[in-house]
Amino acid sequence: MGNYKEYDVIIVGAGVAGLYAALNLDSSLRILLLSKRELSLSNSSLAQGGVASVMDRTHDTIQSHYEDTLIAGGYKNNPDSTEILVTQGPHEVRRLMDFDVDFDRNEDGSLHLTLEGGHSHHRILHHKDATGKEIVDKLIAAVKKLPNVEILERALVADLRRQNHLFSADILMGDEHTYAVAPFCILATGGIGRAYEYTTNSAIATGDGIALAYRLGAKIKNISLVQFHPTAFADKERESFLISEAVRGEGAYLLNCYGERFMQNYDERCELAPRDVVSTSIILESARTGSKRFYLDISHKDSEFLKNRFPMIYRNLLEQGYDLTRERVPIYPCQHYLMGGVDVDTSARTSVHNLYACGECSHTGVHGGNRLASNSLLEALVFSQRAAENIGNKAIDHTCRFENYYEFEPDAGTEPLPHGMRTEVREIMQHAHFVIPNKEAAKKGYERICEIRESLENGNYRKSFEYCETLNLVTVAALILKEVISR
Ligand SMILES: Cc1cc2nc3c(=O)[nH]c(=O)nc-3n(C[C@H](O)[C@H](O)[C@H](O)COP(=O)(O)OP(=O)(O)OC[C@H]3O[C@@H](n4cnc5c(N)ncnc54)[C@H](O)[C@@H]3O)c2cc1C
């Protein structure tokens, strides 16, 4: 095999979806788990609000969670996968606790369930306001105990091919290439936020899995369904700090540039309307007032309660010079989440045989046109478990012979990537597809993005991290704008 190493399953991505897939795969399988940066860097680690799941059946019902998900999604959700999400969800959330995930509790020991926009009941489990980090830390600890899982950090899958029922992955570690071959591959590469000027997403969110799947011929669906979070801290840094939905859940008001509440003019649910409604209302209110200044105000609540309930948000804002217990905080919408992606069935299978996708890079259809708050960690858990189960069943009969797999040519490129390509893509996306899509700008932007993609594909560029991520971002941006134009 030269420097091609054999596995049963390659998992590209080590956020909640990738980690949970590794934990659920049969322990007899040889698994390679890849993370292109350090393991702790992912959108999963940034999740604040929590996981939505019906744990208290005396005050809440699965049916109600199902209906809230459909309402938020504008009834464009896939009913079968949504039903699976809400019914299987509580089981997977209980399993998180078996992996020592510590959710906040009330004084009597029962789970502290909070409320977020679009939910009609208190059903969000959380660990203070840093739920994602708590889950990721505990899942990493559990995966590291598995002898059948090899973890490669700072290892970027630059290319993925399929030949003779085997996936070959070209893996870049620094400037070195290493290769892996397996009959099964799970894409769990997260979102696309870095295609935008302002996003809540971490630096890894460059749409790699979607671009890899697209190049393999997999079906991509609803890629233009991007969620813009209404309340990112407005400091104009690329990675905008998110002020969780849960702050509005606990009673925060949204104010316009005159310090007036305005949501009642747009939706009867006011500040607790789903995200797309709130983001769109802010943009319309901005057009009405001629100002982009908006604020979130929860200073009317008890300050000790706020410090204890939102310690990370409180600390981060204080570092920026804002005390949320005493004053209003500037906010504005920014890119946050991708509802579409690599199209999968209810077992997380893509249209390419034995290629799976789960988590934010996938399109299961559970979110419809707009994701309900705290449903994405749940989706990552439920559908990565289903991918693992589906592979497990097949692997029993699998008589795989590791021969005649695709062998990559050595990288012949010599030129470094010129500066400015990503900046141009981000400017185009921010202009053409931010909250309310602009079809004319999308048409122009699409043409320019296709030119950039062509120059990347045909240039003599070295296959560096920078090159691969830029090509992936450009590929995803082109797919988004193409869909915007055709909608
Ligand atoms: C600020 C913020 C707050 C959020 N809050 C919540 C919340 O409260 N509740 C909720 O349900 N959801 C929340 N979300 C959304 C949720 O966190 C994500 O949708 C979810 O965690 C995505 O998980 P994932 O495993 O699919 O991807 P990620 O967690 O983003 O992991 C992606 C992994 O893929 C790896 N990777 C990517 N490309 C490659 C490549 N080419 N080669 C190798 N590895 C690669 C990365 O290194 C990383 O390990 C929030 C998101 C953000 C950004």
Coordinates of C-alpha atoms and ligand atoms in Angstrom, one line a residue:
M1 CA 0.0 0.0 0.0
G2 CA 3.0 2.4 0.0
N3 CA 2.1 5.3 2.3
Y4 CA -1.6 4.5 1.9
K5 CA -3.1 3.3 5.2
E6 CA -6.2 1.1 5.4
Y7 CA -9.2 1.7 7.6
D8 CA -12.9 0.6 7.6
V9 CA -14.3 4.1 8.1
I10 CA -12.8 7.5 7.5
I11 CA -14.6 10.3 9.4
V12 CA -13.8 13.8 8.1
G13 CA -14.5 16.1 11.0
A14 CA -14.4 16.0 14.8
G15 CA -17.1 18.2 16.0
V16 CA -20.2 16.7 17.7
A17 CA -21.2 14.9 14.5
G18 CA -17.8 13.3 13.9
L19 CA -17.1 12.4 17.5
Y20 CA -20.5 10.9 18.1
A21 CA -20.2 8.9 14.9
A22 CA -16.9 7.5 16.1
L23 CA -18.4 6.6 19.5
N24 CA -21.4 4.8 17.9
L25 CA -19.5 2.8 15.2
D26 CA -18.9 -0.9 15.9
S27 CA -15.8 -1.3 18.1
S28 CA -14.5 -4.0 15.7
L29 CA -14.1 -1.3 12.9
R30 CA -10.8 0.5 12.3
I31 CA -11.7 4.2 12.3
L32 CA -9.7 7.3 11.2
L33 CA -11.0 10.5 12.7
L34 CA -9.7 13.7 11.2
S35 CA -9.7 17.3 12.4
K36 CA -8.1 19.9 10.2
R37 CA -7.2 22.1 13.1
E38 CA -6.8 21.4 16.8
L39 CA -9.6 19.1 18.1
S40 CA -11.1 21.9 20.3
L41 CA -11.8 24.2 17.3
S42 CA -15.2 23.7 15.8
N43 CA -18.6 25.2 15.6
S44 CA -19.7 22.6 18.1
S45 CA -17.3 24.0 20.7
L46 CA -18.9 27.4 20.3
A47 CA -22.5 26.4 20.9
Q48 CA -23.9 28.4 23.7
G49 CA -27.6 27.9 24.2
G50 CA -27.9 24.2 24.4
V51 CA -29.7 21.1 23.0
A52 CA -33.4 21.0 22.4
S53 CA -35.0 17.8 23.6
V54 CA -38.3 16.8 25.3
M55 CA -37.0 15.4 28.6
D56 CA -40.0 16.4 30.8
R57 CA -43.1 14.6 29.5
T58 CA -45.4 16.1 32.1
H59 CA -45.2 19.7 30.8
D60 CA -44.0 19.1 27.2
T61 CA -44.7 16.6 24.4
I62 CA -42.7 15.2 21.4
Q63 CA -45.6 16.4 19.2
S64 CA -45.1 20.0 20.4
H65 CA -41.3 19.9 19.6
Y66 CA -42.2 18.5 16.2
E67 CA -44.7 21.2 15.5
D68 CA -42.4 24.0 16.7
T69 CA -39.7 22.6 14.4
L70 CA -42.2 22.7 11.4
I71 CA -43.4 26.2 12.3
A72 CA -39.9 27.6 12.4
G73 CA -39.0 25.8 9.2
G74 CA -42.1 27.2 7.4
Y75 CA -43.4 23.7 6.9
K76 CA -40.6 23.1 4.4
N77 CA -39.1 20.4 6.6
N78 CA -38.9 16.7 5.7
P79 CA -41.6 15.2 8.0
D80 CA -40.0 11.8 8.3
S81 CA -36.5 13.0 9.3
T82 CA -38.1 15.6 11.6
E83 CA -40.1 13.0 13.4
I84 CA -36.9 10.9 13.8
L85 CA -35.1 14.0 15.2
V86 CA -37.6 14.7 17.9
T87 CA -38.4 11.0 18.9
Q88 CA -34.8 9.7 18.9
G89 CA -33.4 12.9 20.3
P90 CA -34.1 12.3 24.0
H91 CA -32.4 8.9 23.9
E92 CA -29.2 10.4 22.4
V93 CA -29.3 13.3 24.9
R94 CA -29.5 10.8 27.8
R95 CA -26.5 9.0 26.3
L96 CA -24.6 12.3 26.5
M97 CA -25.1 12.2 30.2
D98 CA -23.6 8.6 30.2
F99 CA -20.5 10.2 28.7
D100 CA -20.5 12.6 31.7
V101 CA -21.9 15.6 30.0
D102 CA -23.0 17.9 32.8
F103 CA -26.2 19.7 32.1
D104 CA -27.4 22.4 34.6
R105 CA -29.9 21.3 37.2
N106 CA -32.4 22.8 39.5
E107 CA -32.0 22.7 43.3
D108 CA -34.1 19.5 43.4
G109 CA -31.8 17.8 41.0
S110 CA -34.1 17.9 38.0
L111 CA -32.7 19.2 34.7
H112 CA -32.8 23.0 34.3
L113 CA -34.7 23.4 31.0
T114 CA -34.7 26.8 29.4
L115 CA -36.7 28.5 26.7
E116 CA -35.5 29.8 23.3
G117 CA -37.1 31.6 20.4
G118 CA -39.7 29.5 18.5
H119 CA -40.0 26.9 21.3
S120 CA -43.4 26.7 23.0
H121 CA -42.0 24.9 26.1
H122 CA -38.9 25.0 28.3
R123 CA -36.9 22.2 26.7
I124 CA -33.3 23.4 26.2
L125 CA -30.7 21.5 28.2
H126 CA -27.6 23.5 28.7
H127 CA -24.4 23.8 30.6
K128 CA -24.4 27.5 31.7
D129 CA -23.9 29.3 28.3
A130 CA -21.1 27.1 27.1
T131 CA -23.0 23.9 26.3
G132 CA -21.0 23.0 23.1
K133 CA -17.6 23.1 24.8
E134 CA -18.9 20.8 27.7
I135 CA -20.3 18.3 25.2
V136 CA -17.2 18.3 22.9
D137 CA -14.7 18.0 25.8
K138 CA -16.6 15.0 27.2
L139 CA -16.9 13.3 23.8
I140 CA -13.2 13.9 23.0
A141 CA -12.3 12.2 26.3
A142 CA -14.6 9.3 25.5
V143 CA -13.2 8.8 21.9
K144 CA -9.6 9.0 23.1
K145 CA -10.3 5.8 25.2
L146 CA -11.3 3.8 22.1
P147 CA -8.5 1.6 20.9
N148 CA -10.0 1.3 17.4
V149 CA -10.1 5.0 16.7
E150 CA -7.0 6.8 15.3
I151 CA -7.2 10.6 15.7
L152 CA -5.3 12.8 13.4
E153 CA -5.2 16.5 14.4
R154 CA -4.2 19.4 12.0
A155 CA -4.9 17.0 9.2
L156 CA -7.0 18.4 6.3
V157 CA -8.6 16.2 3.7
A158 CA -7.6 18.0 0.6
D159 CA -9.2 15.6 -1.9
L160 CA -11.4 12.6 -1.8
R161 CA -11.9 10.0 -4.6
R162 CA -13.8 6.8 -5.0
Q163 CA -12.6 3.9 -7.1
N164 CA -13.5 0.2 -7.0
H165 CA -15.8 0.7 -3.9
L166 CA -13.0 2.4 -1.9
F167 CA -12.5 6.0 -0.8
S168 CA -9.0 7.4 -1.1
A169 CA -8.3 10.5 1.0
D170 CA -5.4 12.9 0.3
I171 CA -4.6 14.3 3.7
L172 CA -2.5 17.4 4.2
M173 CA -0.5 17.7 7.5
G174 CA 1.5 20.9 7.3
D175 CA 3.3 20.5 3.9
E176 CA 3.3 16.7 4.0
H177 CA 0.7 14.5 2.2
T178 CA -0.4 11.2 3.7
Y179 CA -3.2 8.9 2.4
A180 CA -6.0 6.8 3.7
V181 CA -8.2 4.2 2.1
A182 CA -11.5 2.9 3.4
P183 CA -14.8 1.4 2.0
F184 CA -16.9 3.9 4.1
C185 CA -16.5 7.6 4.6
I186 CA -18.5 10.0 6.8
L187 CA -18.4 13.7 6.1
A188 CA -18.9 15.8 9.3
T189 CA -17.1 18.9 8.3
G190 CA -19.5 21.6 9.6
G191 CA -20.7 24.8 8.1
I192 CA -19.8 27.5 5.6
G193 CA -19.7 30.7 7.7
R194 CA -16.3 31.8 6.4
A195 CA -17.8 32.5 3.0
Y196 CA -19.3 35.7 4.7
E197 CA -17.7 38.9 6.0
Y198 CA -19.3 38.5 9.4
T199 CA -20.2 35.1 10.9
T200 CA -20.4 33.5 14.3
N201 CA -18.6 30.4 12.8
S202 CA -15.1 29.3 13.8
A203 CA -12.2 29.4 11.3
I204 CA -12.8 25.8 10.2
A205 CA -16.2 26.6 8.6
T206 CA -15.1 26.7 4.9
G207 CA -17.6 24.2 3.5
D208 CA -15.0 21.5 2.8
G209 CA -17.2 18.5 3.1
I210 CA -19.8 20.0 0.8
A211 CA -17.2 20.8 -1.9
L212 CA -15.6 17.3 -1.5
A213 CA -19.0 15.6 -1.9
Y214 CA -20.0 17.9 -4.8
R215 CA -16.7 16.9 -6.6
L216 CA -17.7 13.2 -6.0
G217 CA -21.0 13.9 -7.7
A218 CA -23.2 13.8 -4.6
K219 CA -26.5 15.6 -4.6
I220 CA -26.4 19.0 -2.8
K221 CA -29.7 20.4 -1.7
N222 CA -31.1 23.8 -0.4
I223 CA -27.6 25.2 -0.1
S224 CA -28.9 28.8 -0.3
L225 CA -30.9 28.2 3.0
V226 CA -28.5 30.1 5.2
Q227 CA -29.6 31.2 8.7
F228 CA -28.6 34.7 9.9
H229 CA -28.5 35.1 13.6
P230 CA -30.2 38.3 14.7
T231 CA -28.1 39.1 17.8
A232 CA -24.4 38.9 17.1
F233 CA -22.3 41.5 19.0
A234 CA -21.8 44.3 16.5
D235 CA -18.1 44.9 16.8
K236 CA -17.2 44.3 13.1
E237 CA -14.7 41.5 13.8
R238 CA -14.9 38.6 11.2
E239 CA -15.8 36.1 13.9
S240 CA -18.7 37.8 15.6
F241 CA -19.4 36.9 19.1
L242 CA -22.9 35.4 19.4
I243 CA -25.3 36.6 22.1
S244 CA -27.4 33.5 22.5
E245 CA -31.2 33.3 21.8
A246 CA -31.5 32.2 25.4
V247 CA -30.9 35.9 26.5
R248 CA -34.1 36.8 24.7
G249 CA -35.6 33.6 26.2
E250 CA -34.9 35.1 29.6
G251 CA -36.6 38.4 28.7
A252 CA -34.2 40.7 26.8
Y253 CA -35.7 43.4 24.6
L254 CA -34.6 44.4 21.1
L255 CA -34.3 48.2 20.6
N256 CA -33.8 50.3 17.5
C257 CA -31.5 53.4 17.1
Y258 CA -34.1 55.5 19.1
G259 CA -34.0 53.0 22.0
E260 CA -37.6 51.8 21.2
R261 CA -38.8 48.2 21.1
F262 CA -40.0 47.5 17.5
M263 CA -40.6 43.7 17.2
Q264 CA -44.3 44.1 18.0
N265 CA -44.7 45.9 14.6
Y266 CA -43.4 42.8 12.8
D267 CA -44.5 39.7 14.6
E268 CA -46.9 39.0 17.5
R269 CA -44.2 36.8 19.1
C270 CA -42.1 39.9 19.5
E271 CA -38.5 39.1 20.6
L272 CA -39.3 35.3 20.7
A273 CA -40.1 35.0 17.1
P274 CA -37.9 32.5 15.1
R275 CA -34.5 33.8 13.9
D276 CA -35.4 34.5 10.3
V277 CA -38.3 36.6 11.4
V278 CA -36.2 38.6 13.8
S279 CA -33.3 39.1 11.4
T280 CA -35.6 40.2 8.6
S281 CA -37.4 42.5 11.0
I282 CA -34.1 44.1 11.9
I283 CA -33.2 44.7 8.3
L284 CA -36.7 46.2 7.6
E285 CA -36.5 48.4 10.7
S286 CA -33.0 49.5 9.6
A287 CA -34.5 50.6 6.2
R288 CA -37.3 52.4 8.0
T289 CA -35.0 54.3 10.4
G290 CA -32.0 54.6 8.1
S291 CA -29.8 53.3 10.8
K292 CA -27.9 50.0 11.4
R293 CA -27.7 50.7 15.2
F294 CA -29.6 48.0 17.2
Y295 CA -29.4 47.0 20.8
L296 CA -30.2 44.0 23.1
D297 CA -31.3 45.1 26.6
I298 CA -31.7 42.8 29.6
S299 CA -30.5 45.2 32.2
H300 CA -34.1 45.1 33.8
K301 CA -33.3 41.6 35.1
D302 CA -31.6 40.7 38.3
S303 CA -27.8 41.2 37.8
E304 CA -26.7 38.1 39.9
F305 CA -29.1 35.9 38.0
L306 CA -27.7 37.2 34.7
K307 CA -24.0 36.7 35.8
N308 CA -24.8 33.1 36.8
R309 CA -27.0 32.2 33.9
F310 CA -24.7 33.8 31.2
P311 CA -21.2 33.8 32.6
M312 CA -19.4 33.5 29.3
I313 CA -21.5 36.1 27.5
Y314 CA -21.2 38.4 30.5
R315 CA -17.4 38.0 30.6
N316 CA -16.9 38.4 26.9
L317 CA -19.1 41.5 26.7
L318 CA -17.3 43.0 29.7
E319 CA -14.0 42.6 27.9
Q320 CA -15.5 44.6 25.0
G321 CA -16.5 47.3 27.5
Y322 CA -20.2 46.4 28.0
D323 CA -21.8 45.3 31.2
L324 CA -25.0 43.5 30.2
T325 CA -26.4 43.7 33.7
R326 CA -26.4 47.5 33.5
E327 CA -26.6 48.6 29.9
R328 CA -27.9 47.8 26.4
V329 CA -25.5 46.0 24.1
P330 CA -25.0 46.8 20.3
I331 CA -26.1 43.9 18.0
Y332 CA -26.7 43.2 14.3
P333 CA -27.5 40.0 12.3
C334 CA -24.7 37.9 10.9
Q335 CA -24.2 34.6 9.1
H336 CA -24.7 31.7 11.6
Y337 CA -25.9 28.4 10.2
L338 CA -26.5 26.4 7.0
M339 CA -29.7 24.5 6.7
G340 CA -28.9 22.9 3.3
G341 CA -25.9 20.8 2.3
V342 CA -25.1 17.3 1.2
D343 CA -28.4 15.7 0.7
V344 CA -28.9 12.6 2.9
D345 CA -31.7 10.1 3.7
T346 CA -32.8 9.2 7.2
S347 CA -29.7 7.0 7.7
A348 CA -27.4 9.9 6.7
R349 CA -26.6 8.2 3.4
T350 CA -25.7 10.6 0.5
S351 CA -26.4 9.8 -3.2
V352 CA -22.9 8.4 -3.5
H353 CA -22.7 4.7 -2.3
N354 CA -21.2 4.3 1.2
L355 CA -20.6 8.1 1.5
Y356 CA -22.4 9.5 4.6
A357 CA -22.8 13.1 5.8
C358 CA -24.0 14.3 9.2
G359 CA -24.1 17.5 11.2
E360 CA -24.1 21.0 9.7
C361 CA -22.6 19.9 6.3
S362 CA -25.6 17.7 5.6
H363 CA -29.1 18.3 4.5
T364 CA -31.4 16.0 6.4
G365 CA -34.4 18.3 5.8
V366 CA -35.2 18.6 9.5
H367 CA -34.7 22.4 9.6
G368 CA -36.9 23.2 6.6
G369 CA -36.5 26.9 5.6
N370 CA -35.2 28.0 9.0
R371 CA -33.6 26.0 11.9
L372 CA -35.3 26.1 15.2
A373 CA -32.9 27.2 18.0
S374 CA -30.8 24.4 19.6
N375 CA -32.0 21.7 17.1
S376 CA -28.6 21.4 15.3
L377 CA -26.7 19.7 18.1
L378 CA -29.6 17.3 18.3
E379 CA -29.5 16.7 14.6
A380 CA -25.7 16.1 14.7
L381 CA -26.3 13.5 17.5
V382 CA -29.3 11.7 16.0
F383 CA -28.0 11.4 12.4
S384 CA -24.4 10.5 13.2
Q385 CA -25.8 7.7 15.3
R386 CA -27.9 6.6 12.4
A387 CA -24.9 6.7 10.0
A388 CA -22.9 4.6 12.4
E389 CA -25.7 2.1 12.8
N390 CA -26.2 1.8 9.1
I391 CA -22.5 1.2 8.5
G392 CA -22.4 -1.3 11.3
N393 CA -25.1 -3.4 9.7
K394 CA -23.4 -3.4 6.3
A395 CA -19.9 -3.9 7.7
I396 CA -20.9 -7.4 9.0
D397 CA -21.0 -8.8 5.4
H398 CA -18.4 -6.5 4.0
T399 CA -15.7 -8.4 2.1
C400 CA -13.5 -5.5 1.2
R401 CA -10.2 -6.0 -0.6
F402 CA -7.9 -3.1 -0.5
E403 CA -6.7 -3.1 -4.0
N404 CA -7.1 -1.0 -7.1
Y405 CA -7.9 2.1 -5.1
Y406 CA -7.4 5.6 -6.5
E407 CA -3.7 6.8 -6.2
F408 CA -3.2 10.5 -6.1
E409 CA -0.6 12.2 -8.4
P410 CA 2.1 14.0 -6.5
D411 CA 1.3 17.7 -6.1
A412 CA 2.9 19.4 -9.1
G413 CA 1.8 23.0 -8.2
T414 CA 4.5 25.5 -7.2
E415 CA 2.8 28.9 -6.8
P416 CA 1.5 30.2 -3.5
L417 CA -2.1 31.5 -3.5
P418 CA -2.3 35.3 -4.2
H419 CA -3.9 37.3 -1.4
G420 CA -7.4 38.7 -1.6
M421 CA -9.4 35.9 -3.1
R422 CA -11.3 35.0 0.0
T423 CA -11.9 38.7 0.8
E424 CA -13.5 39.2 -2.6
V425 CA -15.7 36.1 -2.2
R426 CA -16.8 37.3 1.2
E427 CA -17.7 40.8 -0.1
I428 CA -19.8 39.3 -2.9
M429 CA -21.7 37.0 -0.5
Q430 CA -22.4 39.7 2.0
H431 CA -23.8 41.9 -0.8
A432 CA -25.7 39.2 -2.7
H433 CA -27.1 36.9 -0.1
F434 CA -27.5 38.5 3.4
V435 CA -30.8 38.0 5.2
I436 CA -32.9 39.2 2.1
P437 CA -31.3 37.9 -1.1
N438 CA -30.4 40.3 -3.9
K439 CA -30.9 38.5 -7.2
E440 CA -29.1 41.1 -9.4
A441 CA -26.1 41.1 -7.1
A442 CA -26.2 37.3 -7.0
K443 CA -26.1 37.1 -10.9
K444 CA -23.1 39.4 -11.1
G445 CA -21.4 37.8 -8.1
Y446 CA -21.9 34.3 -9.6
E447 CA -20.1 35.2 -12.8
R448 CA -17.2 36.6 -10.9
I449 CA -17.0 33.7 -8.5
C450 CA -17.0 31.2 -11.5
E451 CA -14.0 33.2 -12.8
I452 CA -12.2 32.9 -9.5
R453 CA -12.9 29.1 -9.4
E454 CA -11.6 28.6 -12.9
S455 CA -8.4 30.5 -12.1
L456 CA -8.0 28.3 -9.0
E457 CA -8.6 25.1 -10.8
N458 CA -6.3 25.9 -13.7
G459 CA -3.5 27.8 -12.0
N460 CA -0.2 26.2 -11.0
Y461 CA -1.0 26.6 -7.3
R462 CA 0.6 24.5 -4.5
K463 CA -2.1 22.3 -2.7
S464 CA -1.7 24.2 0.6
F465 CA -4.3 24.5 3.4
E466 CA -5.0 28.0 2.1
Y467 CA -5.5 26.8 -1.5
C468 CA -7.8 23.9 -0.5
E469 CA -10.0 26.0 1.8
T470 CA -10.3 28.8 -0.7
L471 CA -11.3 26.4 -3.5
N472 CA -13.9 24.9 -1.2
L473 CA -15.3 28.3 -0.2
V474 CA -15.5 29.4 -3.8
T475 CA -17.2 26.1 -4.8
V476 CA -19.8 26.5 -2.0
A477 CA -20.3 30.2 -2.8
A478 CA -21.0 29.4 -6.5
L479 CA -23.5 26.7 -5.5
I480 CA -25.3 29.1 -3.2
L481 CA -25.5 31.9 -5.7
K482 CA -26.6 29.6 -8.5
E483 CA -29.5 28.4 -6.3
V484 CA -30.4 32.0 -5.4
I485 CA -30.6 32.9 -9.0
S486 CA -32.7 29.9 -9.9
R487 CA -35.2 30.3 -7.0
Ligands
LIG1 C1 -21.5 30.6 18.0 C2 -22.4 29.4 17.8 C3 -23.3 29.0 18.7 C4 -24.2 27.9 18.5 N1 -25.1 27.6 19.4 C5 -25.8 26.5 19.2 C6 -26.7 26.0 20.2 O1 -26.8 26.5 21.3 N2 -27.4 24.8 20.0 C7 -27.3 24.2 18.8 O2 -28.0 23.2 18.6 N3 -26.5 24.6 17.8 C8 -25.7 25.7 18.0 N4 -24.9 26.1 17.0 C9 -24.8 25.3 15.8 C10 -24.0 24.0 16.1 O3 -23.0 24.3 17.0 C11 -23.4 23.4 14.9 O4 -24.3 23.4 13.8 C12 -22.9 22.0 15.1 O5 -22.2 22.0 16.3 C13 -22.1 21.5 14.0 O6 -21.4 20.4 14.3 P1 -20.6 19.5 13.3 O7 -20.0 18.4 14.0 O8 -21.5 19.3 12.1 O9 -19.5 20.6 12.8 P2 -18.3 21.3 13.6 O10 -18.6 21.2 15.1 O11 -18.1 22.6 13.0 O12 -17.0 20.4 13.3 C14 -16.5 20.3 12.0 C15 -15.2 19.5 12.1 O13 -14.8 19.2 10.8 C16 -13.4 19.4 10.7 N5 -13.1 19.6 9.2 C17 -13.7 20.5 8.4 N6 -13.1 20.4 7.2 C18 -12.2 19.4 7.2 C19 -11.3 18.9 6.3 N7 -11.2 19.3 5.0 N8 -10.4 17.9 6.7 C20 -10.5 17.5 8.0 N9 -11.3 18.0 8.9 C21 -12.2 19.0 8.6 C22 -13.1 20.5 11.6 O14 -11.7 20.6 11.9 C23 -14.0 20.1 12.8 O15 -13.4 19.2 13.5 C24 -24.0 27.2 17.3 C25 -23.1 27.6 16.3 C26 -22.2 28.6 16.6 C27 -21.2 29.0 15.5

